[in-house]
Amino acid sequence: DAEITQSPRHKITETGRQVTLACHQTWNHNNMFWYRQDLGHGLRLIHYSYGVQDTNKGEVSDGYSVSRSNTEDLPLTLESAASSQTSVYFCASRENMNTEAFFGQGTRLTVV
Amino acid sequence: KNEVEQSPQNLTAQEGEFITINCSYSVGISALHWLQQHPGGGIVSLFMLSSGKKKHGRLIATINIQEKHSSLHITASHPRDSAVYICAVGGADGLTFGKGTHLIIQP
């Protein structure tokens, strides 16, 4: 069965370190997204991609970057982790804007 | 930017009760999604709808495009329905989410 997986599921890192969260989907979807979920804010868009070599900034992109070298993967990098980036991160994919979205299980990141 | 409002924010009910969660949005959309998230868990898509009504088991979702409003109903609620239910509206740059409704069904 097709799926979308995130790794790691839990990560603790120190302030200032570079961190990369992985997202891998086997749906062959062109659209992929990264969101963060925080109490009181709900889910907010960090970055998204419509296909290979395409990346776009979302609502809360500062301090984050993504790259899309193939259809299956959209890694999210925190260039220099900050305590404000402690959150739960979700990756999602969909075929197009009129189709169902599928979510990974989430990565809980703690920056100390 | 589309604004998505859900109500209520929190809902506690007894097993067997009929549950209604509401969602309203500010800008016309192509599709609306209802999602479910169990504590500490991932996010699962329940429905995607652009008009009318959909039913899956004990869950029913309706949407009124003219009024920019959708409802999620749960019939014969059960403790396993306890979760956060999230409304999201679709656009070219992904989904815009409501803050969720935290539902607790007591036995």
Tab-separated table of C-alpha atoms in Angstrom:
chain	number	residue	atom	x	y	z
A	1	ASP	CA	0.000	0.000	0.000
A	2	ALA	CA	1.141	3.540	-0.727
A	3	GLU	CA	2.078	5.581	2.304
A	4	ILE	CA	3.788	8.679	3.622
A	5	THR	CA	6.392	8.297	6.356
A	6	GLN	CA	8.294	10.739	8.501
A	7	SER	CA	11.521	10.239	10.391
A	8	PRO	CA	12.512	10.545	13.082
A	9	ARG	CA	9.292	10.403	15.129
A	10	HIS	CA	10.947	12.182	18.045
A	11	LYS	CA	14.036	14.387	18.108
A	12	ILE	CA	15.739	16.445	20.788
A	13	THR	CA	18.374	18.883	19.611
A	14	GLU	CA	20.329	21.822	20.944
A	15	THR	CA	19.873	25.454	20.025
A	16	GLY	CA	21.965	26.408	17.019
A	17	ARG	CA	22.287	22.920	15.535
A	18	GLN	CA	21.160	22.071	12.025
A	19	VAL	CA	18.370	19.506	11.937
A	20	THR	CA	16.775	17.700	9.007
A	21	LEU	CA	13.393	16.001	9.171
A	22	ALA	CA	12.648	13.433	6.492
A	23	CYS	CA	9.410	12.906	4.587
A	24	HIS	CA	8.967	10.090	2.064
A	25	GLN	CA	5.814	9.250	0.115
A	26	THR	CA	5.076	6.395	-2.232
A	27	TRP	CA	1.848	7.856	-3.669
A	28	ASN	CA	3.804	9.437	-6.533
A	29	HIS	CA	2.165	12.754	-5.636
A	30	ASN	CA	3.587	15.943	-7.073
A	31	ASN	CA	2.276	18.167	-4.254
A	32	MET	CA	4.043	17.907	-0.893
A	33	PHE	CA	3.747	20.108	2.189
A	34	TRP	CA	5.322	20.704	5.569
A	35	TYR	CA	3.207	22.015	8.459
A	36	ARG	CA	3.891	22.698	12.098
A	37	GLN	CA	1.270	22.202	14.813
A	38	ASP	CA	1.289	24.312	17.954
A	39	LEU	CA	-1.263	24.754	20.718
A	40	GLY	CA	-3.467	27.730	20.022
A	41	HIS	CA	-2.397	27.998	16.393
A	42	GLY	CA	-3.480	24.800	14.752
A	43	LEU	CA	-1.541	23.650	11.717
A	44	ARG	CA	0.451	26.240	9.779
A	45	LEU	CA	2.180	25.902	6.424
A	46	ILE	CA	5.978	26.062	6.393
A	47	HIS	CA	6.973	25.144	2.822
A	48	TYR	CA	5.424	23.344	-0.119
A	49	SER	CA	6.408	21.884	-3.455
A	50	TYR	CA	4.504	21.207	-6.665
A	51	GLY	CA	7.149	18.927	-8.107
A	52	VAL	CA	10.831	18.188	-8.568
A	53	GLN	CA	13.012	21.282	-8.229
A	54	ASP	CA	10.001	23.379	-7.158
A	55	THR	CA	9.792	24.827	-3.635
A	56	ASN	CA	7.680	27.632	-2.180
A	57	LYS	CA	7.516	29.463	1.128
A	58	GLY	CA	4.487	29.191	3.345
A	59	GLU	CA	3.110	31.259	6.190
A	60	VAL	CA	5.897	30.459	8.707
A	61	SER	CA	8.961	29.713	6.552
A	62	ASP	CA	11.613	31.776	8.384
A	63	GLY	CA	14.396	29.520	9.680
A	64	TYR	CA	13.365	26.560	7.520
A	65	SER	CA	14.326	25.298	4.081
A	66	VAL	CA	13.299	22.425	1.823
A	67	SER	CA	14.641	20.789	-1.306
A	68	ARG	CA	12.939	18.541	-3.845
A	69	SER	CA	15.356	16.405	-5.817
A	70	ASN	CA	12.875	13.606	-6.565
A	71	THR	CA	9.113	13.011	-6.410
A	72	GLU	CA	9.178	10.883	-3.259
A	73	ASP	CA	11.076	13.068	-0.769
A	74	LEU	CA	10.761	16.545	0.732
A	75	PRO	CA	13.249	16.946	3.590
A	76	LEU	CA	12.773	19.901	5.937
A	77	THR	CA	15.922	21.550	7.306
A	78	LEU	CA	16.174	23.838	10.280
A	79	GLU	CA	19.335	25.779	9.540
A	80	SER	CA	20.018	26.824	13.147
A	81	ALA	CA	17.466	25.391	15.538
A	82	ALA	CA	15.756	27.782	17.950
A	83	SER	CA	13.552	27.083	20.961
A	84	SER	CA	10.643	28.686	19.089
A	85	GLN	CA	10.872	25.810	16.619
A	86	THR	CA	9.905	23.262	19.264
A	87	SER	CA	6.760	21.831	17.725
A	88	VAL	CA	5.145	18.852	16.077
A	89	TYR	CA	5.859	18.731	12.356
A	90	PHE	CA	3.611	17.068	9.777
A	91	CYS	CA	4.365	16.271	6.198
A	92	ALA	CA	1.506	15.815	3.720
A	93	SER	CA	1.037	14.993	0.068
A	94	ARG	CA	-1.771	15.078	-2.476
A	95	GLU	CA	-2.232	14.544	-6.180
A	96	ASN	CA	-3.662	18.006	-6.833
A	97	MET	CA	-5.691	20.725	-5.112
A	98	ASN	CA	-8.955	18.864	-5.652
A	99	THR	CA	-7.905	15.561	-4.121
A	100	GLU	CA	-7.569	14.123	-0.654
A	101	ALA	CA	-4.443	14.923	1.338
A	102	PHE	CA	-2.449	12.242	3.170
A	103	PHE	CA	-0.438	13.005	6.285
A	104	GLY	CA	2.613	11.465	7.882
A	105	GLN	CA	2.544	10.427	11.548
A	106	GLY	CA	4.348	13.572	12.655
A	107	THR	CA	7.748	14.384	14.149
A	108	ARG	CA	7.908	15.823	17.639
A	109	LEU	CA	10.929	18.153	17.761
A	110	THR	CA	12.249	19.632	20.987
A	111	VAL	CA	14.949	22.303	20.859
A	112	VAL	CA	16.748	22.759	24.189
B	1	LYS	CA	-6.074	34.410	3.103
B	2	ASN	CA	-8.947	32.172	4.019
B	3	GLU	CA	-10.048	32.301	7.644
B	4	VAL	CA	-11.397	29.041	9.024
B	5	GLU	CA	-13.449	29.048	12.211
B	6	GLN	CA	-14.610	25.948	14.050
B	7	SER	CA	-17.099	25.590	16.849
B	8	PRO	CA	-17.209	24.458	19.505
B	9	GLN	CA	-13.540	24.379	20.530
B	10	ASN	CA	-14.256	21.729	23.156
B	11	LEU	CA	-17.156	19.305	23.439
B	12	THR	CA	-17.853	16.643	26.038
B	13	ALA	CA	-20.817	14.332	25.499
B	14	GLN	CA	-22.201	11.025	26.682
B	15	GLU	CA	-21.940	7.834	24.692
B	16	GLY	CA	-24.784	7.549	22.205
B	17	GLU	CA	-25.346	11.266	21.737
B	18	PHE	CA	-25.597	12.931	18.332
B	19	ILE	CA	-22.615	15.212	17.797
B	20	THR	CA	-22.349	18.258	15.532
B	21	ILE	CA	-19.168	20.212	14.816
B	22	ASN	CA	-19.348	23.342	12.696
B	23	CYS	CA	-16.906	25.001	10.341
B	24	SER	CA	-17.148	28.307	8.501
B	25	TYR	CA	-14.695	29.903	6.103
B	26	SER	CA	-14.336	33.342	4.596
B	27	VAL	CA	-13.343	32.810	0.959
B	28	GLY	CA	-14.830	30.547	-1.709
B	29	ILE	CA	-13.047	27.217	-2.030
B	30	SER	CA	-12.713	24.192	-4.292
B	31	ALA	CA	-12.920	21.617	-1.504
B	32	LEU	CA	-13.270	21.278	2.244
B	33	HIS	CA	-11.641	18.560	4.322
B	34	TRP	CA	-12.536	17.022	7.656
B	35	LEU	CA	-9.625	15.434	9.487
B	36	GLN	CA	-9.311	13.418	12.687
B	37	GLN	CA	-6.392	13.384	15.102
B	38	HIS	CA	-6.220	11.080	18.113
B	39	PRO	CA	-4.081	12.148	21.098
B	40	GLY	CA	-0.417	11.818	20.223
B	41	GLY	CA	-1.390	10.457	16.846
B	42	GLY	CA	-1.243	11.264	13.205
B	43	ILE	CA	-3.843	13.046	11.113
B	44	VAL	CA	-6.343	11.026	9.133
B	45	SER	CA	-8.564	12.323	6.371
B	46	LEU	CA	-12.255	11.624	7.027
B	47	PHE	CA	-13.918	13.473	4.177
B	48	MET	CA	-13.212	15.749	1.280
B	49	LEU	CA	-16.263	17.457	-0.150
B	50	SER	CA	-17.086	20.261	-2.508
B	51	SER	CA	-20.890	20.091	-2.424
B	52	GLY	CA	-23.797	18.354	-0.743
B	53	LYS	CA	-23.304	15.574	1.731
B	54	LYS	CA	-21.122	12.512	2.321
B	55	LYS	CA	-21.587	9.627	4.718
B	56	HIS	CA	-19.142	7.068	6.015
B	57	GLY	CA	-20.404	4.742	8.715
B	58	ARG	CA	-21.614	6.876	11.618
B	59	LEU	CA	-20.040	10.050	10.247
B	60	ILE	CA	-21.830	12.513	7.994
B	61	ALA	CA	-20.379	15.675	6.489
B	62	THR	CA	-22.365	18.412	4.808
B	63	ILE	CA	-21.367	21.602	3.076
B	64	ASN	CA	-23.264	24.714	1.996
B	65	ILE	CA	-21.119	26.515	-0.553
B	66	GLN	CA	-23.309	29.635	-0.667
B	67	GLU	CA	-23.164	30.083	3.112
B	68	LYS	CA	-19.485	29.003	3.332
B	69	HIS	CA	-20.330	26.526	6.062
B	70	SER	CA	-19.824	22.852	6.735
B	71	SER	CA	-20.883	20.500	9.503
B	72	LEU	CA	-19.560	17.163	10.698
B	73	HIS	CA	-22.050	14.924	12.452
B	74	ILE	CA	-21.414	11.784	14.458
B	75	THR	CA	-24.388	9.533	15.145
B	76	ALA	CA	-24.476	7.107	18.091
B	77	SER	CA	-21.210	8.485	19.439
B	78	HIS	CA	-18.738	6.127	21.095
B	79	PRO	CA	-15.719	6.715	23.364
B	80	ARG	CA	-13.420	5.713	20.482
B	81	ASP	CA	-14.698	8.824	18.651
B	82	SER	CA	-12.822	10.935	21.207
B	83	ALA	CA	-10.308	12.922	19.183
B	84	VAL	CA	-9.596	16.340	17.736
B	85	TYR	CA	-11.594	17.049	14.581
B	86	ILE	CA	-10.077	19.546	12.210
B	87	CYS	CA	-11.702	21.397	9.345
B	88	ALA	CA	-9.467	22.515	6.486
B	89	VAL	CA	-10.123	24.305	3.222
B	90	GLY	CA	-8.181	23.597	0.090
B	91	GLY	CA	-6.247	25.980	-2.107
B	92	ALA	CA	-3.403	25.903	-4.568
B	93	ASP	CA	-0.852	26.386	-1.790
B	94	GLY	CA	-2.117	23.606	0.425
B	95	LEU	CA	-4.686	23.597	3.185
B	96	THR	CA	-5.758	26.273	5.650
B	97	PHE	CA	-6.825	24.733	8.924
B	98	GLY	CA	-9.229	25.543	11.699
B	99	LYS	CA	-7.891	25.208	15.234
B	100	GLY	CA	-9.799	22.000	15.808
B	101	THR	CA	-12.592	20.740	18.034
B	102	HIS	CA	-11.535	18.588	20.967
B	103	LEU	CA	-14.258	15.949	21.410
B	104	ILE	CA	-14.534	13.687	24.449
B	105	ILE	CA	-17.188	10.976	24.553
B	106	GLN	CA	-17.754	9.624	28.037
B	107	PRO	CA	-19.016	6.048	28.579
